[in-house]
Every structure is written in structure tokens, then in C-alpha cells.
Short mmCIF file of C-alpha atoms in Angstrom, two decimals:
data_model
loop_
_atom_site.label_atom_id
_atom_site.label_comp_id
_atom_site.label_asym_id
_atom_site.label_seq_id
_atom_site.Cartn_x
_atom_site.Cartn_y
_atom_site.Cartn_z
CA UNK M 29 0.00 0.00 0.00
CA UNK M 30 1.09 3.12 -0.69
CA UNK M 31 2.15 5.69 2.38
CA UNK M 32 -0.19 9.00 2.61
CA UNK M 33 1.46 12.10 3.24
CA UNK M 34 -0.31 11.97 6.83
CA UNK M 35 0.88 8.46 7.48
CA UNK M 36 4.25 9.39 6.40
CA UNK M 37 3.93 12.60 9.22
CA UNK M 38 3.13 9.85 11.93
CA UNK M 39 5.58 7.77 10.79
CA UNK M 40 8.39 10.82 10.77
CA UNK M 41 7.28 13.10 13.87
CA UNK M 42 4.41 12.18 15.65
CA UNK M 43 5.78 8.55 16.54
CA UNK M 44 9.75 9.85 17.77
CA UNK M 45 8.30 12.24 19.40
CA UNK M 46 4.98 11.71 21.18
CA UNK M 47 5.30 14.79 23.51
CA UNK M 48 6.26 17.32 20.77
CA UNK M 49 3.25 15.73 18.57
CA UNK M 50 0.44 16.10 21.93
CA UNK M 51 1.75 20.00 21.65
CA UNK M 52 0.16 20.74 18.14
CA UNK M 53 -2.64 18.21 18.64
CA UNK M 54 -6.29 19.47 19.99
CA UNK M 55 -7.39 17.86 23.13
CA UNK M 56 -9.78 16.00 22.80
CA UNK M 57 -10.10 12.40 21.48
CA UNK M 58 -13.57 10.82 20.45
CA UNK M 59 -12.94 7.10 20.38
CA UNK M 60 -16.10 4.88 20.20
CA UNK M 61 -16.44 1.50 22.38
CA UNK M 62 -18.41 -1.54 23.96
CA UNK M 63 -18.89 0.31 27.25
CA UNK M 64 -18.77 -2.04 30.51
CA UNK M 65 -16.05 -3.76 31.94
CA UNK M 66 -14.15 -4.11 28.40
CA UNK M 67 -14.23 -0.15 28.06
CA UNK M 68 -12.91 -0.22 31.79
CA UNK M 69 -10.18 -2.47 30.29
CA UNK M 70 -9.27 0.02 27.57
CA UNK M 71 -9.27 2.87 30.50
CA UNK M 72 -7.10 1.56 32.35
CA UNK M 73 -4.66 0.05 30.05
CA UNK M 74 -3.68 3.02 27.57
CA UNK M 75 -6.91 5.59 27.78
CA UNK M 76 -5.67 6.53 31.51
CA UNK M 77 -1.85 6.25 30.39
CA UNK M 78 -1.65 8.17 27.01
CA UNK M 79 -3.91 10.99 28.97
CA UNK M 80 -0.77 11.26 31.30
CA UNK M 81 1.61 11.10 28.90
CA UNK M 82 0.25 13.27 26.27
CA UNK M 83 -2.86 15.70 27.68
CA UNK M 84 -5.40 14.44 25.27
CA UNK M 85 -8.66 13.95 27.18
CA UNK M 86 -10.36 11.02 25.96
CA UNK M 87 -14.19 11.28 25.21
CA UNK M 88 -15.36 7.29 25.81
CA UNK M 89 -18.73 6.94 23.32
CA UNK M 90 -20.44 3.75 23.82
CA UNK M 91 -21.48 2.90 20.50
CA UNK M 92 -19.96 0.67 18.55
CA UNK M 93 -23.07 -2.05 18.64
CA UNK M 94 -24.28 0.45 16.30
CA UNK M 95 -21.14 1.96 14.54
CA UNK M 96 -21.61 0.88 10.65
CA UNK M 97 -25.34 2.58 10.88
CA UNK M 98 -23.90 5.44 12.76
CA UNK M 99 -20.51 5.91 10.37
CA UNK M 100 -22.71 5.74 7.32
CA UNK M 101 -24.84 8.49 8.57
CA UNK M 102 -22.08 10.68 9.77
CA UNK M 103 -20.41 10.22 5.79
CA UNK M 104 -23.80 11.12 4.26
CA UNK M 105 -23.88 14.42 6.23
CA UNK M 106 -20.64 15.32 6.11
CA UNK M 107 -20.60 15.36 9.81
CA UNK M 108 -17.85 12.71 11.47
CA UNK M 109 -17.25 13.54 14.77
CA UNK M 110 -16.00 10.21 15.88
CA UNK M 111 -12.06 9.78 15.62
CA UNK M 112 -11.19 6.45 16.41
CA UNK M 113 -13.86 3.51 16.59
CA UNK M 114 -13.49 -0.12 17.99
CA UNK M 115 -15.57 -2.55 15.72
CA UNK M 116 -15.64 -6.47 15.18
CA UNK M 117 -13.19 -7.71 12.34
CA UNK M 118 -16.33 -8.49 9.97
CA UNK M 119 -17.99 -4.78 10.56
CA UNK M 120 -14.34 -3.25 9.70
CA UNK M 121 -14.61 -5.31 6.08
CA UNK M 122 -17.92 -3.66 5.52
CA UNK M 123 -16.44 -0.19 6.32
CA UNK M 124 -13.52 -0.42 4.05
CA UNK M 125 -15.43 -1.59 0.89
CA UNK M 126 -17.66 1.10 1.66
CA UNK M 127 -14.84 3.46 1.68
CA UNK M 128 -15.59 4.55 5.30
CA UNK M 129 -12.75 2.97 6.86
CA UNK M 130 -9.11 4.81 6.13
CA UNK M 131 -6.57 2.37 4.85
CA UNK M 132 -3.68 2.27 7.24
CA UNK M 133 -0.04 1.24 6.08
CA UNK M 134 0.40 -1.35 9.35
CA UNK M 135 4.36 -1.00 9.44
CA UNK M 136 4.88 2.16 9.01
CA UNK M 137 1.83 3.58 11.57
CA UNK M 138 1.92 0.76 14.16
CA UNK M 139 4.72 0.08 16.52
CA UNK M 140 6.91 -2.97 16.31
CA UNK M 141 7.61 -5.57 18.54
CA UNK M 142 10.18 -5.25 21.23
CA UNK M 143 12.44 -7.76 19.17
CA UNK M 144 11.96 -5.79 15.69
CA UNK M 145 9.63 -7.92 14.10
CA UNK M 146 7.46 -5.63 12.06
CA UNK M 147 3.78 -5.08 13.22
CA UNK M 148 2.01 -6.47 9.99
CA UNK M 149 3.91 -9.86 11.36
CA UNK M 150 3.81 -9.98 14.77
CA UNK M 151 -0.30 -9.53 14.12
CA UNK M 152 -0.05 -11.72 11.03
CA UNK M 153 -3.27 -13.07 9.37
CA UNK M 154 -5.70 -11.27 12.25
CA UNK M 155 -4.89 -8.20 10.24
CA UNK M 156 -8.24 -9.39 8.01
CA UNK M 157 -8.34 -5.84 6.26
CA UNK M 158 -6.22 -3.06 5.35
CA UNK M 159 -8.48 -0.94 7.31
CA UNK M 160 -8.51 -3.13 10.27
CA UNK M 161 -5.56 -2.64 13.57
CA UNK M 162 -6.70 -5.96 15.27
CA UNK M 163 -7.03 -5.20 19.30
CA UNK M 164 -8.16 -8.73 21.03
CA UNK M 165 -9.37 -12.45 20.54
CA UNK M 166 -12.83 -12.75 22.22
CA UNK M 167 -15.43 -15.50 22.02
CA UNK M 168 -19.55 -15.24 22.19
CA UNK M 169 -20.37 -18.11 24.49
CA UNK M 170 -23.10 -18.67 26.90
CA UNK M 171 -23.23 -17.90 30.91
CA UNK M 172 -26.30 -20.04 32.80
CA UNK M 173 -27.06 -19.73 36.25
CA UNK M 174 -25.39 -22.34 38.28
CA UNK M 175 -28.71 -22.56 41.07
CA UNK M 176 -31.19 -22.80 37.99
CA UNK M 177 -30.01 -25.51 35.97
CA UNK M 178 -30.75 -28.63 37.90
CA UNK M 179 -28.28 -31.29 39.12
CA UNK M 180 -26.96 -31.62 35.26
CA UNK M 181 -25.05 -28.22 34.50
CA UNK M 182 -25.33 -27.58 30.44
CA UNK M 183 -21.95 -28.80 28.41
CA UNK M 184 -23.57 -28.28 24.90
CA UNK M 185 -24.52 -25.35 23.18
CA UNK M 186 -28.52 -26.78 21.70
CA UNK M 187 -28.90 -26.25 25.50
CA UNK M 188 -29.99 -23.12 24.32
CA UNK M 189 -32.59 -24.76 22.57
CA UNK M 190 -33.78 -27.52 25.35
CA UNK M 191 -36.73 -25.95 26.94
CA UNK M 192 -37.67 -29.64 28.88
CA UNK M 193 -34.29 -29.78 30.69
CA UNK M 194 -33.93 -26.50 30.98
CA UNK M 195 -37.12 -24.33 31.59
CA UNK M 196 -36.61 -20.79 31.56
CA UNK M 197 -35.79 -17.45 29.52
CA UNK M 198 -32.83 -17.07 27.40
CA UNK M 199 -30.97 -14.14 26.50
CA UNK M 200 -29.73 -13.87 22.33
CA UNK M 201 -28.13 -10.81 20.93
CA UNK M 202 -30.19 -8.83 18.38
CA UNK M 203 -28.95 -9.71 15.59
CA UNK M 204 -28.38 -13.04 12.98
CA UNK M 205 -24.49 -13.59 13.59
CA UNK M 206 -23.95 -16.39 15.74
CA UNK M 207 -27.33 -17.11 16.66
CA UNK M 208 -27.99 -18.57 12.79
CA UNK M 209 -25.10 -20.62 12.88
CA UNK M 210 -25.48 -21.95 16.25
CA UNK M 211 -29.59 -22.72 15.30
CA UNK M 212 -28.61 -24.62 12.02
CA UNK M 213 -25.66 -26.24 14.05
CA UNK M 214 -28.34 -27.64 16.73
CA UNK M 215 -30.68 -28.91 13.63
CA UNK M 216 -27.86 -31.01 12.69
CA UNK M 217 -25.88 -28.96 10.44
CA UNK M 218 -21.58 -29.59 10.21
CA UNK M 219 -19.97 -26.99 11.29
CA UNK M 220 -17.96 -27.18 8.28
CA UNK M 221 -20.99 -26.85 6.28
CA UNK M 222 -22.39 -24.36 8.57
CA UNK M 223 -22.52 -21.24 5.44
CA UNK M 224 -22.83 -23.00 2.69
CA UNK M 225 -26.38 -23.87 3.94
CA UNK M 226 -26.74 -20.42 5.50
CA UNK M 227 -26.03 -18.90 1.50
CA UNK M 228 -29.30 -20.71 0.76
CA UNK M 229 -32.71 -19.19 1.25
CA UNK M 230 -33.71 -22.96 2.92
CA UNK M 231 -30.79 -22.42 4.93
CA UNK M 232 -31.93 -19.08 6.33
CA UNK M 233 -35.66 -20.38 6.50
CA UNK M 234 -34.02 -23.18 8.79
CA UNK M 235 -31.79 -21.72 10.80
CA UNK M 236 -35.13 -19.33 11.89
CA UNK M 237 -37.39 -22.11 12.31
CA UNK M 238 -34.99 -23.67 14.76
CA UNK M 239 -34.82 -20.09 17.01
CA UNK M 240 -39.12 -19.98 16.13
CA UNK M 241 -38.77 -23.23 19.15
CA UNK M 242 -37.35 -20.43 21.93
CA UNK M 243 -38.31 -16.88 20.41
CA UNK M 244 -41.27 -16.70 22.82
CA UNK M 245 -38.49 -17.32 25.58
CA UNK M 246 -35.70 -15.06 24.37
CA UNK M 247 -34.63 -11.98 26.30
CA UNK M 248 -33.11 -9.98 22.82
CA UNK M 249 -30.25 -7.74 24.03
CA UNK M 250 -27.98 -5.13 22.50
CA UNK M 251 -25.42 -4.34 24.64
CA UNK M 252 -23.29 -6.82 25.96
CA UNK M 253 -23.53 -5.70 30.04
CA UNK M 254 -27.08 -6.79 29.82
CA UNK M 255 -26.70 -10.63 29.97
CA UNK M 256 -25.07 -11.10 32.75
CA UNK M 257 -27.25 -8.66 34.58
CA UNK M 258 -30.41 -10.58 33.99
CA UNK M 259 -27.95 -13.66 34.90
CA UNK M 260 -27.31 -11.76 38.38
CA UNK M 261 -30.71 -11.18 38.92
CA UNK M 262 -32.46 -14.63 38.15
CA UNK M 263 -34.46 -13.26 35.05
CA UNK M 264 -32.64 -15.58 32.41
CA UNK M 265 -31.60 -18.97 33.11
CA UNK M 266 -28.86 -18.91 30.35
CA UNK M 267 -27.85 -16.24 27.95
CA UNK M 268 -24.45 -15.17 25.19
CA UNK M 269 -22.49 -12.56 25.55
CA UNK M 270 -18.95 -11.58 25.22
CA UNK M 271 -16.70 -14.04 27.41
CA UNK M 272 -14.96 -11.21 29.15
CA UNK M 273 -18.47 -9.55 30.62
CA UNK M 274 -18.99 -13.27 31.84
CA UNK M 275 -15.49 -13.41 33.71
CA UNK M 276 -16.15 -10.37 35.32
CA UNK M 277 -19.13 -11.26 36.41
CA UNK M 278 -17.92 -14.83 37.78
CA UNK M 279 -14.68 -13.98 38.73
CA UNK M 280 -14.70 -9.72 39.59
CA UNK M 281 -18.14 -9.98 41.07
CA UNK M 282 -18.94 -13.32 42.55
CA UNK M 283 -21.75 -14.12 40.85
CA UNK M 284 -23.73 -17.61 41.02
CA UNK M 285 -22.82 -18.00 36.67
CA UNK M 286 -21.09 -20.98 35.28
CA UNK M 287 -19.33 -20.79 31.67
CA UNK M 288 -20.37 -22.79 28.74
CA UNK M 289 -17.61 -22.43 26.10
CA UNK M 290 -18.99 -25.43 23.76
CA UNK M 291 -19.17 -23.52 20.18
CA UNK M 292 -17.87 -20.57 21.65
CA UNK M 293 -17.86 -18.11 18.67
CA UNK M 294 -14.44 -17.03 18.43
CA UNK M 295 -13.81 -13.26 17.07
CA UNK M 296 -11.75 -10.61 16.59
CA UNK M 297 -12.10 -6.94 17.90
CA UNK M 298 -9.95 -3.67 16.96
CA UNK M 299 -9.88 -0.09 15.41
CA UNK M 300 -10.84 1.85 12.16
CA UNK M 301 -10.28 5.35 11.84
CA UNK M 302 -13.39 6.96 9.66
CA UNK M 303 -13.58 8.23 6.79
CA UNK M 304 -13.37 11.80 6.46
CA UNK M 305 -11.39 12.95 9.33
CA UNK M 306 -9.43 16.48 8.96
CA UNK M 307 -5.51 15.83 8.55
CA UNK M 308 -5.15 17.14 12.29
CA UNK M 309 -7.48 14.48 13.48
CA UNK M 310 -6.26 12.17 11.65
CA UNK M 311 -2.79 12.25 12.54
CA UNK M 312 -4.45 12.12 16.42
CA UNK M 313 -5.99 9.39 15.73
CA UNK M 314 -2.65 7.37 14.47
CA UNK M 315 -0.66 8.28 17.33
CA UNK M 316 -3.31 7.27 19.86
CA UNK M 317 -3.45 3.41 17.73
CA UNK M 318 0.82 3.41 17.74
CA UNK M 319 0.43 3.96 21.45
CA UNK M 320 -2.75 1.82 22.25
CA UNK M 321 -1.50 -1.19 20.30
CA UNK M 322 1.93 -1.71 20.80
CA UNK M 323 3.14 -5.28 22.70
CA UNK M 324 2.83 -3.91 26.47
CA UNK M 325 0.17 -2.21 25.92
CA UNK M 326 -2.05 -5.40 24.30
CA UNK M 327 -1.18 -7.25 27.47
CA UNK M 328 -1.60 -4.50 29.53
CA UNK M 329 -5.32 -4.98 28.62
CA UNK M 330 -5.21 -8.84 29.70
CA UNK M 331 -4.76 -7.38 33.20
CA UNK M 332 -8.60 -6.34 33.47
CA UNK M 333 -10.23 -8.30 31.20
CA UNK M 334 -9.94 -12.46 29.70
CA UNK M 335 -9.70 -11.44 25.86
CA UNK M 336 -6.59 -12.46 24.31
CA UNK M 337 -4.13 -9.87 22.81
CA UNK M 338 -4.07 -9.81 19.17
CA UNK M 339 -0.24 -9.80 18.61
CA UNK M 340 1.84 -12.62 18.91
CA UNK M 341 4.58 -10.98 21.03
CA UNK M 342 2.32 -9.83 23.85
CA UNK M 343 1.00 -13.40 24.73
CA UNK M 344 3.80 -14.26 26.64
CA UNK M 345 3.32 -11.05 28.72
CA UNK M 346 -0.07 -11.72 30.15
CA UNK M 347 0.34 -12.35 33.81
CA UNK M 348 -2.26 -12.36 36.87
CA UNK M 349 -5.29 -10.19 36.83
CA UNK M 350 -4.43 -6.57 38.03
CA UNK M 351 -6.45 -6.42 41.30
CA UNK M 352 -7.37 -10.67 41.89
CA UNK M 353 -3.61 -11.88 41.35
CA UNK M 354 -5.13 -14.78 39.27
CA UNK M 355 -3.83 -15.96 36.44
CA UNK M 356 -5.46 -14.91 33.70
CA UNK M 357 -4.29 -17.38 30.79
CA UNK M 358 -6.78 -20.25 31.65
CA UNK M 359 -9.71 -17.88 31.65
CA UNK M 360 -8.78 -16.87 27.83
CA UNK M 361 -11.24 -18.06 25.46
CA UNK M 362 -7.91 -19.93 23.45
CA UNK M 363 -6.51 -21.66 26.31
CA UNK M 364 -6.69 -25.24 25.30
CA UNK M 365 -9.26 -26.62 27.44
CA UNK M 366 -11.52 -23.53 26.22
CA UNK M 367 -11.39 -24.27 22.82
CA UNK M 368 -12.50 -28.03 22.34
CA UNK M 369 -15.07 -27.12 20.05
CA UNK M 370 -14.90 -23.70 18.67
CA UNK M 371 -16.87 -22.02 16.03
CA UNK M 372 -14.76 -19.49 13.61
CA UNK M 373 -16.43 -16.76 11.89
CA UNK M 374 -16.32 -16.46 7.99
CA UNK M 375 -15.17 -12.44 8.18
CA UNK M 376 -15.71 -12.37 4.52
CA UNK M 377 -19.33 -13.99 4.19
CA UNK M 378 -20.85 -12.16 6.92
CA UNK M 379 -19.14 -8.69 5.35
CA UNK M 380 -20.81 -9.90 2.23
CA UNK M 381 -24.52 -10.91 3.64
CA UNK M 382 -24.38 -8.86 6.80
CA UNK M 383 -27.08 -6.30 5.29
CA UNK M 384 -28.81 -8.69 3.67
CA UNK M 385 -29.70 -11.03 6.64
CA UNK M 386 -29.57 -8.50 9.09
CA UNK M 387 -33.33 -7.14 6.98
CA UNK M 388 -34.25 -11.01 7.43
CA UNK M 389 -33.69 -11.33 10.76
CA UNK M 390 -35.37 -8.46 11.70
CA UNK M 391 -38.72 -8.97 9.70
CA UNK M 392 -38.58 -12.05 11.91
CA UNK M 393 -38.19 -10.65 14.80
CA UNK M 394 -41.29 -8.62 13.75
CA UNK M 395 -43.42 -11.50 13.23
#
């Protein structure tokens, strides 16, 4: 890829010399998030830190559920006022074919590892777009509550889908991605077959008739703090959400949850930069990804939160968890006896079909 001119000014200034760069740099910082404990990660493991170091205040906006919808809007207007955004790996592929995502030269923007090895390599093949600075390696699995599942705790996902053993509301995220695949994989579909039959229209009319057996019991949520609050409070027997939200619930906050990491949906989480942004901003925005993203900082995170860093040379960093002084490696969603039986997005199909079944999903949800 070709450097930009503003690249090239990261690259030449703003990355030797952070201080001198926070001098001509405005003060503010919009960057968009999850919100919850994993936004609390990000605070304390380079928000807090380059605020120190630098002076930029950090504006936390809690929208990236919504960020595609929102970016497209802000383009249309002419109005972007977000600077740095936090999106899933397949969401980032939709933003850079739409030409809403800036490109970003990975080597000569990002830092690289402690031993030289250039970033583009030390992230390897997570980097899934040019548009794309991978952050973590997080899994949508399932949380039940440990005093409401009977004497026979759930070990397979079509749990979800056994009203008889287990009586009681569920909690789904409002949208097709995982809970499609996970409904065609509990009618009997291979996993390795999973989109090929999801690319059909009997696919789709499948994977929907298999949720039509729970919708009726299905808490829908959109933000991923509210499963394991209606876990806490008894009002869902089992529900997905993002691992690290169940962790902190189990682990931070003592909470009567158990894990269920069968089909865990394995996924990757980092940053765009929109569209649109004025030079100035722009070149913010960089130096706030060279700092946020470099080896300590990626393990850093780890501290406060079970997601696994997405380069290869902070792995061997990640220690005990910052205020429990547990280790934190077995609670990652790839530690071995995790990931028995793992389900792996196809980034490119869903950046294909996202639209597409995303209108399907929600005229049945209508229904």
C-alpha cells in the first residue's frame, strides 16, 4: 500500500516524538467503544496512560453495537465527529469496501515488537483488512445460572434450545451472527458446512425455524452488560455474551454464573479510523493506535479483562489479573481446554450478507 502524506507525518514526527506531537494536537479524542467492563479495560490500560503522557482527554462513546449505521450516517452528512472507533473484524470489512474505513499502512503507523519484528507480522493473518488494527481475541459463548439448571449443568450449546431440561428465559443478541449458525448447528448442520447452507434461502428459513422453538423465551439484548445482569438477577436462566463480561461477572463480582464455552464463537475486535477525518485528526488518531496497540500495551489490557491480545509478542506477557492476582491465561477463550469445540467466523461472508440477513432477521423478529 502506498504511504499517505499523513501516514508518512506519523511515521516521521508524531511517533519519535509523542510529547512534541500532543503540543500541536487538539485535546480532545472521540474514540467509540463496547462500554462495561471491556471499556474499563481500555481505560485503564492506555486511555488513563496516554492521557498522562500526552494531555489528550479522551471522550469514551459507547457505541460501537451500532457503529456501521452510525458511520454511514455521519459520511452522508458530512458530519464525522468520531475519531477512532473499535468494531468487530467483519464490521471493519464492511467499512472499508464502503470506503468509510481509512486504509492504514500497518508498518509504518503501528509500533513494532520489542524484538523488531514488524507489526504487519507480529499480528499476522488477524490483520483481516487493510483498514482493520486488530485489538483482542474474544469468544460469544453462553453464561447459565449455576442454582437454575438442575443437578446436570449444560456442556452443549442446543442447551440453548432444550426448553424440557432447561425451563426458563434465554438471552440472544439482536442480531443473525452467531445465533444462525449456532440454530442450524443444533438442527444437525456440520460446522464445516455451517454457510454453505446459511447462502441458501432454505438455509436461512431453517436456521429461523430452529430459534421460532425459543423466540417466545428469548430476552433480545444489545449491549453486551445486559446478559449477565439478567444472569445476576435470576431473570434468564442462560444467555451469550462476550466471554470477558462473563469473567467479570464470575470472577470480579462473585456471581452464582457458570461458563459454557462449547461452540464458543471465536472473534476478533480492533480499530478503524473513519472516513473523512481532517488531517489534524487524523494524525491524532494514528498516534493514539501506535500507542494503544503496541506489545505492552495489548497485554496490559489482559490485566482487566480475559480477551486475548491480538499480537503474537504480547502473549507471553499476560500475567495475573491486576487487582485478583489470578492468572489470567486459563480464563482466555484460546486456552486449550476452552477451545474443544470452537466455532470461527467467515469475516468475509458475513461482510458480504451482513445487510442482507440482518433485513431477514429483523422482519422475523417482527413476526
Amino acid at each position: 500500500m502506498k504511504l499517505t502524506k499523513l501516514s508518512a507525518l506519523v511515521a516521521s514526527t508524531a511517533l519519535c516524538a509523542p510529547m512534541a506531537m500532543a503540543e500541536d494536537m487538539a485535546n480532545e479524542l472521540t474514540i467509540v467503544s463496547w462500554g462495561g467492563s471491556y471499556s474499563a479495560s481500555q481505560k485503564n490500560a492506555y486511555h488513563d496512560p496516554y492521557t498522562a503522557e500526552t494531555g489528550v482527554k479522551i471522550i469514551n462513546d459507547e457505541s460501537s453495537a451500532e457503529a456501521v449505521a452510525k458511520i454511514r450516517a455521519m459520511n452522508e452528512a458530512g458530519n464525522v465527529t468520531w475519531d477512532v472507533v473499535d468494531v468487530v473484524a467483519s464490521d471493519a470489512m464492511r467499512l472499508c469496501d464502503e470506503g468509510l474505513a481509512d486504509e492504514i499502512d500497518h508498518d509504518e503507523v503501528l509500533a513494532a515488537a520489542p524484538d523488531g519484528t514488524p507489526a504487519s507480522e507480529d499480528f499476522g493473518n488477524l490483520i483481516v483488512s487493510e483498514c482493520f488494527v486488530p485489538q483482542i481475541v474474544y469468544s460469544t459463548t453462553f453464561g447459565y445460572r449455576t442454582d437454575l439448571v438442575g443437578d446436570t449443568a449444560p456442556t452443549s450449546v442446543c442447551a440453548i434450545f432444550d426448553l424440557e431440561a432447561y425451563p426458563g428465559k434465554r438471552s440472544l443478541q439482536k442480531r443473525p451472527i452467531d445465533n444462525m449458525e449456532w440454530a442450524l448447528y443444533c438442527d444437525g448442520v456440520a460446522k464445516d458446512d455451517l454457510y454453505e447452507v446459511l447462502g441458501t434461502k432454505e438455509g436461512v428459513a431453517r436456521g429461523l425455524a430452529k430459534l421460532d422453538t425459543i423466540k417466545d423465551q428469548v430476552v433480545w439484548w444489545t449491549a453486551g452488560a445486559e446478559t449477565p445482569q439478567l444472569l445476576a438477577d435470576g431473570e434468564v436462566v442462560m444467555g451469550s455474551t462476550f466471554n470477558g463480561r462473563l469473567f467479570s461477572a464470575i470472577a470480579e463480582q462473585d456471581q452464582p454464573i457458570g461458563m459454557l464455552w462449547d461452540m464458543q464463537s471465536f472473534d476478533l475486535d480492533g480499530w478503524i479510523i473513519p472516513a473523512g477525518l481532517s488531517p489534524e485528526r487524523k494524525a491524532r488518531a494514528l498516534h493514539y493506535l501506535n500507542y494503544a496497540t503496541d506489545t505492552q500495551r495489548l497485554a496490559d489490557q489482559a490485566k482487566y479483562i480475559s480477551y486475548g491480545p491480538a499480537r503474537a509478542s504480547s502473549a507471553p506477557l499476560v500475567g495475573k489479573h491486576a487487582e485478583l492476582g489470578i492468572d489470567m491465561a486459563p480464563h482466555m477463550p484460546t486456552d486449550p481446554a476452552n477451545a474443544t469445540n470452537v466455532h470461527t467466523y467467515d469475516y468475509e461472508w458475513w461482510a458480504d450478507n451482513r445487510d442482507d440477513l440482518d433485513a431477514k432477521f429483523q422482519a422475523w423478529l417482527a413476526k
